Coordinates of C-alpha atoms in Angstrom, one line a residue:
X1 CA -32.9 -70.4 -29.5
X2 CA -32.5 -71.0 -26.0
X3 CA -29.3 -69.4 -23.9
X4 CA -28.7 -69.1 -20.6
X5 CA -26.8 -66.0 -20.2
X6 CA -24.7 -65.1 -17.1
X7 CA -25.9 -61.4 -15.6
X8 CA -22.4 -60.7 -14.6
X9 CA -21.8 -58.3 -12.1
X10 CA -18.5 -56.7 -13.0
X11 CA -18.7 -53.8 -15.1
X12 CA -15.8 -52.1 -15.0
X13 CA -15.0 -51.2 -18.5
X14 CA -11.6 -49.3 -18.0
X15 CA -9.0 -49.4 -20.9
X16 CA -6.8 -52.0 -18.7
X17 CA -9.8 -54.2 -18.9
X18 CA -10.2 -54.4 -22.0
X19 CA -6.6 -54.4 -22.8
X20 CA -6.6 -57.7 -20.7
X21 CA -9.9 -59.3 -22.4
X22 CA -8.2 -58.8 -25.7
X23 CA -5.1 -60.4 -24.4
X24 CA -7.0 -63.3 -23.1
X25 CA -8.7 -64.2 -26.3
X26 CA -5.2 -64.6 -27.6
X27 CA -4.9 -67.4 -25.3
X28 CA -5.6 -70.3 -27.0
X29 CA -3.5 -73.4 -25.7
X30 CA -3.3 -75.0 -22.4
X31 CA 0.3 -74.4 -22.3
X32 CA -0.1 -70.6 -22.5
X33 CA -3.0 -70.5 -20.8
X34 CA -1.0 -72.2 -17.4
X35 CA 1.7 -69.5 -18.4
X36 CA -0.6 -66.8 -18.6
X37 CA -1.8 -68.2 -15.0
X38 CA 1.4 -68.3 -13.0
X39 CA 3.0 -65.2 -14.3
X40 CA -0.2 -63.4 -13.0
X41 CA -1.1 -62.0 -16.4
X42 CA -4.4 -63.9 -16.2
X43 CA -6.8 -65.5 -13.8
X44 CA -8.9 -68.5 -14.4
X45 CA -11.7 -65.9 -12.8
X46 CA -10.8 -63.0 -15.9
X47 CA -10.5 -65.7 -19.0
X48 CA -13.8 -67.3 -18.2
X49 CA -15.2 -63.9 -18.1
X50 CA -13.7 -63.2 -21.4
X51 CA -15.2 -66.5 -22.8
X52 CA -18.4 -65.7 -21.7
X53 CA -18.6 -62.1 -23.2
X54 CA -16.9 -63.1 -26.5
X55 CA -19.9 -66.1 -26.7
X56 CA -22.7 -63.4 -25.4
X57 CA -21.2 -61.1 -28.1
X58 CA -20.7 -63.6 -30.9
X59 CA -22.7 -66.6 -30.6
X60 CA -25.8 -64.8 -32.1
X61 CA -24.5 -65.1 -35.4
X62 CA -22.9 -68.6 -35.0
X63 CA -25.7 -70.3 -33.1
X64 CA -22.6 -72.4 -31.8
X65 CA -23.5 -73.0 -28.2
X66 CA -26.4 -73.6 -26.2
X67 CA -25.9 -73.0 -22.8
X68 CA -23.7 -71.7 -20.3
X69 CA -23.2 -73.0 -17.1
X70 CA -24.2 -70.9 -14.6
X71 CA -21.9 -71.7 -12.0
X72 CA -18.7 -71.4 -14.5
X73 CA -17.5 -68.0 -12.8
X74 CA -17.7 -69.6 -9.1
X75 CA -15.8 -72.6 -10.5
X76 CA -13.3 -70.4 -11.7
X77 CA -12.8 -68.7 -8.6
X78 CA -12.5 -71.6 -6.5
X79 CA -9.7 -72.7 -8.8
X80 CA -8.0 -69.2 -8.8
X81 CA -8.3 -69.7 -4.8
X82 CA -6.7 -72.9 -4.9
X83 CA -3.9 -71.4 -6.8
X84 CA -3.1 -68.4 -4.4
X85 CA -3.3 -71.2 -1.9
X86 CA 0.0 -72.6 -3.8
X87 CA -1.3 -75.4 -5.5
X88 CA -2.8 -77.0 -8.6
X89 CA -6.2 -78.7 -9.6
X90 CA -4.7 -81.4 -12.4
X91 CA -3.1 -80.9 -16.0
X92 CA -6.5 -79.0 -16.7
X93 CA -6.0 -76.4 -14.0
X94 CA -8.5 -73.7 -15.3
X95 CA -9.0 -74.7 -18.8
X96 CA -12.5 -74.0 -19.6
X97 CA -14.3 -76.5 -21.7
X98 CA -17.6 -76.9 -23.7
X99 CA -19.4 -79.9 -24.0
X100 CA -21.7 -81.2 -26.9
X101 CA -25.1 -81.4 -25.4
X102 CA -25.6 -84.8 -25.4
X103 CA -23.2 -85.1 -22.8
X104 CA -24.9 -84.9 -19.0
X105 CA -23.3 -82.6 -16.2
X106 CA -24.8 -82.0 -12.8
X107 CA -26.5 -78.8 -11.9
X108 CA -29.8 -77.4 -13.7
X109 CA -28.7 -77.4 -17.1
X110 CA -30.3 -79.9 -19.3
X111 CA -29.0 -82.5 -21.9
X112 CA -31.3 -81.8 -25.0
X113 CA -29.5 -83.9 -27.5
X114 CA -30.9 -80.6 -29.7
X115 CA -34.5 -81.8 -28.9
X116 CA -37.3 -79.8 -27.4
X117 CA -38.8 -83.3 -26.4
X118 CA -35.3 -82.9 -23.7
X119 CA -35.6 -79.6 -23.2
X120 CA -36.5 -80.3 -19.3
X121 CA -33.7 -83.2 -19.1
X122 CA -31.8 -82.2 -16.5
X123 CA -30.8 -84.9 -15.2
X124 CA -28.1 -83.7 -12.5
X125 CA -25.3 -86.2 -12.8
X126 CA -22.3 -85.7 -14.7
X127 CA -20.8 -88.1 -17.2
X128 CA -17.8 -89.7 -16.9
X129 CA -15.5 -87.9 -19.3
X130 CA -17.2 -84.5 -17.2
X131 CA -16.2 -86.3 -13.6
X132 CA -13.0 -86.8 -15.1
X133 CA -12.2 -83.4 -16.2
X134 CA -13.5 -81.4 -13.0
X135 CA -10.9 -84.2 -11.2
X136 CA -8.0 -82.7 -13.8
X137 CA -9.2 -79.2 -12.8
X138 CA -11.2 -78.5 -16.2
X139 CA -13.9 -75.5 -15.9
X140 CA -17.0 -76.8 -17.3
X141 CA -18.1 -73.8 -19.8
X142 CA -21.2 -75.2 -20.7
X143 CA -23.1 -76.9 -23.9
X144 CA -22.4 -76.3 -27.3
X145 CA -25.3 -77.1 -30.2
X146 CA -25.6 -80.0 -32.6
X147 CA -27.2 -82.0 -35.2
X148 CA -30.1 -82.9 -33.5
X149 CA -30.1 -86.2 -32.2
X150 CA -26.4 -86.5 -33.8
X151 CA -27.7 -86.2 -37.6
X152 CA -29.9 -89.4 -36.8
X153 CA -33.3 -88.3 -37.7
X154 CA -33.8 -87.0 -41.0
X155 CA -32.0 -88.6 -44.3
X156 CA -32.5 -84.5 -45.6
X157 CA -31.3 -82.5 -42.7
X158 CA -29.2 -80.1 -42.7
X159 CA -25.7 -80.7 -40.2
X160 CA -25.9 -78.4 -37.2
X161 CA -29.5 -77.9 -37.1
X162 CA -31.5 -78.3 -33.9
X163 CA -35.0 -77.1 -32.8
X164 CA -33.3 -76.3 -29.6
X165 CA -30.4 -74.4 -31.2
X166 CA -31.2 -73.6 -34.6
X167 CA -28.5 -74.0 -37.4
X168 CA -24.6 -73.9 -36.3
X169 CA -22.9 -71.8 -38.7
X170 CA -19.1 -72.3 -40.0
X171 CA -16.7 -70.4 -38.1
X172 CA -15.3 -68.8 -41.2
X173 CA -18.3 -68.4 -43.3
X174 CA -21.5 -67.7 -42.0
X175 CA -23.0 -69.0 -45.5
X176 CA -21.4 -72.5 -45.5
X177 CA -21.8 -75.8 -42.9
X178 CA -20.3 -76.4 -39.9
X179 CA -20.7 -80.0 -40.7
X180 CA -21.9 -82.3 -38.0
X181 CA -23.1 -83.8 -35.5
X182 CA -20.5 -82.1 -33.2
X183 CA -21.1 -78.7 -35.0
X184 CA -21.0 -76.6 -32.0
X185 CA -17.7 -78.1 -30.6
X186 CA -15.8 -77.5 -33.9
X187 CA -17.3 -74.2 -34.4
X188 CA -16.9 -72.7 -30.5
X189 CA -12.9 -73.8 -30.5
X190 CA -12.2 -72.2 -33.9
X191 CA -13.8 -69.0 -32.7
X192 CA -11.7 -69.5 -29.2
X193 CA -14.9 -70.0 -27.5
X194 CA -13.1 -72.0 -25.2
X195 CA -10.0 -73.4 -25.5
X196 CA -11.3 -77.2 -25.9
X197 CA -15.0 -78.9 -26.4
X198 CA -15.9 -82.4 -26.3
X199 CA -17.7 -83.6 -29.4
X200 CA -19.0 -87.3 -29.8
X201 CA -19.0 -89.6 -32.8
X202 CA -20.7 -92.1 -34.5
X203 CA -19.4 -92.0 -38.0
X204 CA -17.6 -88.4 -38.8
X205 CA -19.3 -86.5 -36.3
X206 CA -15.8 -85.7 -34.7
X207 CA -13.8 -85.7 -37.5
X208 CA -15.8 -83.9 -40.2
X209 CA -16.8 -80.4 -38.1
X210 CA -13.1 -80.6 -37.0
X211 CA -11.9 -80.2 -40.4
X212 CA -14.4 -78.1 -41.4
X213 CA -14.0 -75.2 -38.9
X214 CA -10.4 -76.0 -38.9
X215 CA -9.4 -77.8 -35.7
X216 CA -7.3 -80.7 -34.3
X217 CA -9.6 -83.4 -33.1
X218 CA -9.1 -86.9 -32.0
X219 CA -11.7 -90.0 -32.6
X220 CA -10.8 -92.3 -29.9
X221 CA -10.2 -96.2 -30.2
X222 CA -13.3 -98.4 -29.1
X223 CA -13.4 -98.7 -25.3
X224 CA -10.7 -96.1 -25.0
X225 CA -13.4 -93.5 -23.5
X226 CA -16.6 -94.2 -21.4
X227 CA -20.4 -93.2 -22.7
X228 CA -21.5 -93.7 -19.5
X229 CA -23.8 -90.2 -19.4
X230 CA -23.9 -89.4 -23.3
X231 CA -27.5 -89.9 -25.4
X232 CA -26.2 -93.0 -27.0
X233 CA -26.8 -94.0 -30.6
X234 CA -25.1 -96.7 -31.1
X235 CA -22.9 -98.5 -28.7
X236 CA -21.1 -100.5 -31.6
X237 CA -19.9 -97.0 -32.8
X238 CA -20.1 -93.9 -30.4
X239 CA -17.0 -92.5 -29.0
X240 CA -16.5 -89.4 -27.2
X241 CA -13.2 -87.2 -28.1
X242 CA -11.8 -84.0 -27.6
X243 CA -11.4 -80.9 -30.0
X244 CA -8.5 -78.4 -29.5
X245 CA -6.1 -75.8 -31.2
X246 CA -3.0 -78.1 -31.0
X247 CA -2.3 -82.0 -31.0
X248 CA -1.0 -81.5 -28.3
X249 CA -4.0 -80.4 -26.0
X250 CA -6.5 -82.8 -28.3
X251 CA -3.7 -85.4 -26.6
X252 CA -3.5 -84.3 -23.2
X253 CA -7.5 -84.5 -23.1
X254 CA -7.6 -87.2 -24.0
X255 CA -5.6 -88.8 -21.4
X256 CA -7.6 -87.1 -18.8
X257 CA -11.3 -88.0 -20.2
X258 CA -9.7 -91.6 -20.9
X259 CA -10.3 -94.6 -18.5
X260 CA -12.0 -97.8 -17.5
X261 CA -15.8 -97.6 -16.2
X262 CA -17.7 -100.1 -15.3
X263 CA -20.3 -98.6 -16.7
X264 CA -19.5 -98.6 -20.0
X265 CA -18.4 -102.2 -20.7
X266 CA -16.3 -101.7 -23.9
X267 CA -13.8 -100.0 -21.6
X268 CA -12.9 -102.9 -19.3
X269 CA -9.5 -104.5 -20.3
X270 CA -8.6 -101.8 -22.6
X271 CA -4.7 -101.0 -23.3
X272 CA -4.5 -97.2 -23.3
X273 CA -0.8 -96.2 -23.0
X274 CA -0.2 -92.7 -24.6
X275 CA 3.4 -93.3 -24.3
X276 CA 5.4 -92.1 -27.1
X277 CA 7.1 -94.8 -29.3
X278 CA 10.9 -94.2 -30.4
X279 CA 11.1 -91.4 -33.2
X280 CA 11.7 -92.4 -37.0
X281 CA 13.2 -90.5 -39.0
X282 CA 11.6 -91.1 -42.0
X283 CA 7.6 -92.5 -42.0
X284 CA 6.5 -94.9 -44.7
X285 CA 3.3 -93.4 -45.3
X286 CA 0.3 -95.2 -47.6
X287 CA -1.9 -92.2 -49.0
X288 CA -5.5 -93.4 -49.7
X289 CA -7.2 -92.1 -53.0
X290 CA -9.1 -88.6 -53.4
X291 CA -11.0 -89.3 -55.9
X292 CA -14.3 -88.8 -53.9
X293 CA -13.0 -85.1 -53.1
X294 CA -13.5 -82.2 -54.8
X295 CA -11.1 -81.6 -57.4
X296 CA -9.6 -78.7 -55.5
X297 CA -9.4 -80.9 -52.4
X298 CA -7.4 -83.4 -54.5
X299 CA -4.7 -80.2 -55.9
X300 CA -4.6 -79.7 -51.7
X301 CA -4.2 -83.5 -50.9
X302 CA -1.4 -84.1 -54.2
X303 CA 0.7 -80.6 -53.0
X304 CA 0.5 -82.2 -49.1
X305 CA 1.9 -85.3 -49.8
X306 CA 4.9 -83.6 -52.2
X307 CA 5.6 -81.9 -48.6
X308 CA 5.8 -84.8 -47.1
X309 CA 8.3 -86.3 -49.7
X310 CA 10.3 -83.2 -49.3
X311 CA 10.2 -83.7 -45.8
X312 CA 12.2 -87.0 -46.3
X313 CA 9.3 -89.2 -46.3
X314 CA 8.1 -91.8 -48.6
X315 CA 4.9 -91.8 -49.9
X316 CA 2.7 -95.0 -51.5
X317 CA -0.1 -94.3 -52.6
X318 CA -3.0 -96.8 -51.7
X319 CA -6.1 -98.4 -51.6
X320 CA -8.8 -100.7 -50.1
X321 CA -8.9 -104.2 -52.4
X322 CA -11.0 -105.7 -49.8
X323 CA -14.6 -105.8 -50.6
X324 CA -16.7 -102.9 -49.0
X325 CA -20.1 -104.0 -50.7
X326 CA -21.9 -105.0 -48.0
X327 CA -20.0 -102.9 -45.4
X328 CA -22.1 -99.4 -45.4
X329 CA -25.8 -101.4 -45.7
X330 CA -24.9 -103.8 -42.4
X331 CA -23.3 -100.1 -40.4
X332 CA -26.9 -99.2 -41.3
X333 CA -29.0 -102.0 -40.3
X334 CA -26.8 -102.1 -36.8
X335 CA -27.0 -98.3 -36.3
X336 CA -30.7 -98.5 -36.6
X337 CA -31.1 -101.6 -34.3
X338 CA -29.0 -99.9 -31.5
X339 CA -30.3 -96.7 -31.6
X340 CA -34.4 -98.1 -31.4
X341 CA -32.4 -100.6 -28.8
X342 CA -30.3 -97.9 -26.5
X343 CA -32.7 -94.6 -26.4
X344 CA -35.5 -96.1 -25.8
X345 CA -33.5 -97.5 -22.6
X346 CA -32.3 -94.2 -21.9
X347 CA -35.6 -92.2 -22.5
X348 CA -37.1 -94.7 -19.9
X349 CA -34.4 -93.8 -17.3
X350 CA -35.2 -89.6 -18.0
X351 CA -36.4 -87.2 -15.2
X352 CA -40.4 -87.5 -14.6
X353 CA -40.3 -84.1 -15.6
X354 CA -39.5 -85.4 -19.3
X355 CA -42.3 -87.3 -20.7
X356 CA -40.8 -88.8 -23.6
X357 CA -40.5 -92.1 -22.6
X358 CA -39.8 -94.3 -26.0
X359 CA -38.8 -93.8 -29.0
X360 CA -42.7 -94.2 -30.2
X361 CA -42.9 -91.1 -27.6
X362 CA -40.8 -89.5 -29.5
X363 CA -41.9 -89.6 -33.1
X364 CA -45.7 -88.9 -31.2
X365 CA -43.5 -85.9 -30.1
X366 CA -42.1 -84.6 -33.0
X367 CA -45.1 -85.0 -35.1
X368 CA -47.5 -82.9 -32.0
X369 CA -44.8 -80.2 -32.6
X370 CA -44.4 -80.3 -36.5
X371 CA -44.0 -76.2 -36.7
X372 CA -41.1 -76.1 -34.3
X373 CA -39.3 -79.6 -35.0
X374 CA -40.1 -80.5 -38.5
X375 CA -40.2 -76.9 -40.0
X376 CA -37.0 -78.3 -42.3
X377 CA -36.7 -81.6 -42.6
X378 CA -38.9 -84.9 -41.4
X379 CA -37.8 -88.0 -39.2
X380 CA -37.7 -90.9 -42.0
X381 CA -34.7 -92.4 -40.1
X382 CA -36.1 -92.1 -36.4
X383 CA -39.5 -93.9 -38.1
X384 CA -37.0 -96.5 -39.8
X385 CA -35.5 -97.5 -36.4
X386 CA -39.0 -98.0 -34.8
X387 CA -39.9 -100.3 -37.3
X388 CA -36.5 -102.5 -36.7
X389 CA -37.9 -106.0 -34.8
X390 CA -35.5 -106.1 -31.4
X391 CA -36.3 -109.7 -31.4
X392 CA -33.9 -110.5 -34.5
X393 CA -30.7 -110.5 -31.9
X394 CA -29.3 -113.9 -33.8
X395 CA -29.5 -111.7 -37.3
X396 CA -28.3 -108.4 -35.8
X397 CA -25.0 -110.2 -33.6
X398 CA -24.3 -111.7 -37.5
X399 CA -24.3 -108.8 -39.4
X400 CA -22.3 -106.7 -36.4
X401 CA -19.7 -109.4 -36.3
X402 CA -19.4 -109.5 -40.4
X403 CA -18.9 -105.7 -40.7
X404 CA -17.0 -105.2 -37.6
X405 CA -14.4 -107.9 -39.4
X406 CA -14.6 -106.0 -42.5
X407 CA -13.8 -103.2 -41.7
X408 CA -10.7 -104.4 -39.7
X409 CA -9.7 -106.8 -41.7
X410 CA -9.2 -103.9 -44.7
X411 CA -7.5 -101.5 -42.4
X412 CA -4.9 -104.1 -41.1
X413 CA -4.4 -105.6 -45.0
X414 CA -3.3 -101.8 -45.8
X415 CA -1.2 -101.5 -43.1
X416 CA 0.7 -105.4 -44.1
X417 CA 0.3 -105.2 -47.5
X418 CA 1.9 -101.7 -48.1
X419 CA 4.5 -102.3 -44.9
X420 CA 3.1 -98.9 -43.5
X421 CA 3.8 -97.2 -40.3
X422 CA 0.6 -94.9 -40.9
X423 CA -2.3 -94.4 -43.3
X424 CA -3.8 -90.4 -44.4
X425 CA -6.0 -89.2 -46.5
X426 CA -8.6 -86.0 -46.8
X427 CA -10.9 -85.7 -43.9
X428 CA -13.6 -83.9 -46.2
X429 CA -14.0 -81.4 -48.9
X430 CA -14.2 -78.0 -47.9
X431 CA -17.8 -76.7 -46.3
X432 CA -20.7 -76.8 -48.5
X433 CA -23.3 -74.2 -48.4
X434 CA -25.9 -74.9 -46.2
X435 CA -29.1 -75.9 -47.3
X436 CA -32.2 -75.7 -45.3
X437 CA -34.1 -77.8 -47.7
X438 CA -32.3 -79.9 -49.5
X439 CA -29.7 -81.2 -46.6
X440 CA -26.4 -81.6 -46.9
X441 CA -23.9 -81.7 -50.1
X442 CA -20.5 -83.2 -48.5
X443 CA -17.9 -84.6 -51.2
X444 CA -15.8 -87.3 -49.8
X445 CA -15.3 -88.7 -46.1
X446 CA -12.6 -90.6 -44.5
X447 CA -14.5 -91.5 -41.3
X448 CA -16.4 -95.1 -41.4
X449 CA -13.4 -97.5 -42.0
X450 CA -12.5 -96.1 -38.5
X451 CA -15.8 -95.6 -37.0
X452 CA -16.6 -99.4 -38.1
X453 CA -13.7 -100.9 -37.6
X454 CA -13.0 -98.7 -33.8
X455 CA -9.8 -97.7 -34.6
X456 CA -8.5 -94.3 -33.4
X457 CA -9.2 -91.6 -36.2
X458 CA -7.3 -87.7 -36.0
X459 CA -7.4 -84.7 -37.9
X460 CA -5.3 -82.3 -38.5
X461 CA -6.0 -78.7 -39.9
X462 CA -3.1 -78.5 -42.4
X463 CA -4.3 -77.1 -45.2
X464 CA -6.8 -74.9 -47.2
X465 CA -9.4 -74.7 -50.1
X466 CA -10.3 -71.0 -50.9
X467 CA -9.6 -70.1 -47.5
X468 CA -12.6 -72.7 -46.2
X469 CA -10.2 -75.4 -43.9
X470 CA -9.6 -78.9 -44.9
X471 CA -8.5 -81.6 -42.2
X472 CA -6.0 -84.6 -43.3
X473 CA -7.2 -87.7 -41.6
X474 CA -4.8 -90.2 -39.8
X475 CA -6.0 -93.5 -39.6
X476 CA -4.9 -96.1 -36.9
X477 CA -3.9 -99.2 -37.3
X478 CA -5.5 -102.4 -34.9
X479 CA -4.4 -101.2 -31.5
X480 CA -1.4 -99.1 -32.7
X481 CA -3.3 -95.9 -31.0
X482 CA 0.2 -94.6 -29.7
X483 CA 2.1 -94.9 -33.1
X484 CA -1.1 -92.7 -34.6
X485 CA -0.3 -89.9 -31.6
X486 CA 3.5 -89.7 -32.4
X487 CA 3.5 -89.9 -36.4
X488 CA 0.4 -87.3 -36.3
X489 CA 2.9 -85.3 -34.6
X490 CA 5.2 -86.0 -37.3
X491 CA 2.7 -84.8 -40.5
X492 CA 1.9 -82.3 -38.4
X493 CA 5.2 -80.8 -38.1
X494 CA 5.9 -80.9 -41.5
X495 CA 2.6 -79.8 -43.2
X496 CA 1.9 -77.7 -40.2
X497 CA 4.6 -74.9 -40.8
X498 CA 3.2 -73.6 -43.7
X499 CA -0.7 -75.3 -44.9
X500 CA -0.8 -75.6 -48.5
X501 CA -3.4 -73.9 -49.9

């Protein structure tokens, strides 16, 4: 496994030191981090340090991040000057951040997508979401690991496995799956890592680590965040979100990595207020079924919504009557086209010093380095997407626009049908254990009625299985992204003071 560890300088190990780092991994939310800040407990300078160690000291046995960025202690400092100076970077001021390592950031650190074939990507340009948060003050950690290629390779791999990083473990058992594609993220914010980490999705791979390692995450609305700088897979589904310890910071993240790029096309002429809407009192709340979960997920998911009854809302339990048939074979076909489509654009636009130049490059690749990449599981899907003929545009703009209106069309007739103001249900089951050889074992997912249909997808870390986390998903409605924030906020109020377990 590759990591790029800092040789810091500083070793003063006096009791007041230490007393300090072990204050500072208390820190987890932007709000007490800026309090820590300007009551002079803390310096941006001290709790990057502390990040650093506690990765150097833990990440061994997690296999959660990558990379650190070399030049995190100097960004630090500059922010801690500007503060002494008497003023403020942005709402991130010194909130150090991890990013999933298909996102690009300038400097000598590569973007690997988990793949030795981009082990010498360094492509020296940051993405938008990373201009964005160096503008808001963010400190750019460095790269936390992932399913290679975002789980789009093997049909039988295992979630959180990379040849680059090896397999992510979950933060609260080593034995069991940090679930995936943004493994790292979820896993390196449950352990306090770093405070936030950016994660991408294409179908679940924000949503399911979250609830995994026990997180608040946020799967933004389609066009509400740039790609611009992230190994695509498919631009019909990939979103970039944030991961945090509170709605509250997943929020404010948002709203700072948020924006329109031209660039990135699906942003232009996008709404994306994050005003709050006038509070209700009591939430008319449709509760999809569980019976995909595991029957312990289920006990969870029936004792959560009793709280929310006793919490003085009501409760109707729903479904999808719309017919899903065809819906999960055309997200296939178009997630195939796209991704043969988009990376064989983007491996063409790589550094001369990567020579992987096609997707045919990188099969070639793959197979010429069977003992490192393949020593778990093969690349069926990658070989599945090379055979997909680019030519059939007419057949592939059909099938996007079919399922595209499915899926909307079944999230908006739950939301009219039942007179909802919001829609929940289980994110996943608890973590499997993982399996090297046999992939993954989920029960249950909320995520691709969202991911199809673009709607914005949260969850919240409200509850328990055996002590393993569980997420409850909220589902948005068509562009009803702010009533999703503020009746989040509501469930998560209620279940939130005491998680059923």
């Amino acid at each position: 496994m590759i990591i790029k560890r800092l040789l810091l300088t500083l070793c003063v190990c006096t009791i007041t030191n230490l007393h300090a780092a072990a204050n500072n991994t208390e820190l987890k939310t932007i709000s007490d981090i800026h309090s820590a800040y300007k009551n002079n407990s803390t310096t941006a300078e001290q709790l990057t340090r502390t990040y650093i160690d506690r990765i150097n000291a833990l990440n061994p046995k997690y296999n959660a991040v990558i990379s650190i960025e070399p030049t995190a202690i100097e960004q630090a400092k500059q922010l801690d000057a500007l503060f002494k100076a008497g003023k403020w970077a942005g709402p991130l001021h010194g909130i150090a951040v991890l990013l999933k390592d298909n996102i690009e950031t300038t400097g000598t650190l590569p973007t690997t997508a988990g793949s030795l074939a981009l082990k010498n990507n360094i492509t020296n340009k940051d993405a938008f979401v990373v201009k964005q948060l160096r503008q808001a003050g963010a400190i750019i950690l460095g790269k936390a690991n992932l399913s290679e290629w975002a789980n789009f390779r093997s049909s039988y791999s295992s979630s959180g496995w990379s040849a680059i990083g090896g397999q992510t473990h979950n933060a609260h058992d080593v034995t069991r799956n940090p679930c995936g594609s943004s493994s790292g993220s979820a896993v390196a914010v449950a352990l306090n890592f770093a405070p936030i980490a950016l994660g991408t999705e294409t179908d679940g791979s924000i949503t399911c680590p979250a609830s995994v390692n026990g997180v608040y995450a946020i799967k933004p609305s389609m066009g509400q965040v740039s790609r611009a700088g992230v190994v695509p897979l498919s631009s019909s589904q990939d979103s970039v979100g944030p991961m945090a310890h509170s709605l509250k910071d997943a929020l404010a993240v948002l709203s700072v990595i948020q924006g329109e790029d031209p660039n990135d096309v699906s942003t232009l002429n996008v709404n994306r207020k994050l005003d709050s809407i006038a509070p209700k009192p009591s939430l008319r709340i449709g509760a999809l079924p569980a019976s995909k979960f595991t029957v312990e997920t289920q006990k969870l998911y029936a004792k959560q919504l009793q709280a929310l009854k006793d919490g003085g809302h009501t409760v109707v339990n729903v479904e999808v009557k719309d017919d899903l048939s065809t819906l999960y074979v055309d997200e296939y076909a178009i997630l195939l086209y796209d991704f043969k489509a988009e990376i064989n654009h983007y491996l063409s636009q790589t550094p001369t010093q990567v020579t992987v130049k096609s997707l045919d490059d990188l099969i070639a690749f793959n197979t010429a380095n069977k003992k490192q990449e393949m020593l778990y599981f093969e690349q069926d899907i990658l070989q599945q997407a090379n055979a997909v003929d680019l030519s059939e545009k007419q057949q592939y703009q059909k099938t996007k626009a079919r399922y595209r209106a499915l899926a909307n069309r079944a999230i908006s007739n739950l939301y009219r049908n039942n007179k909802l103001d919001i829609v929940i249900a289980p994110t996943v089951s608890p973590a499997w254990k993982t399996d090297l050889i046999n992939g993954d074992n989920f029960k249950g997912s909320s995520s691709s009625l969202p991911a199809i249909a673009g709607t914005t997808h949260i969850t919240l870390p409200v509850g328990k299985v055996s002590h393993l986390p569980v997420g409850l998903s909220v589902i948005a409605n068509q562009n009803a992204e702010a009533a999703a924030y503020a009746y989040a906020a509501i469930i998560d109020n209620v279940l939130g003071i005491k998680k059923p377990e």
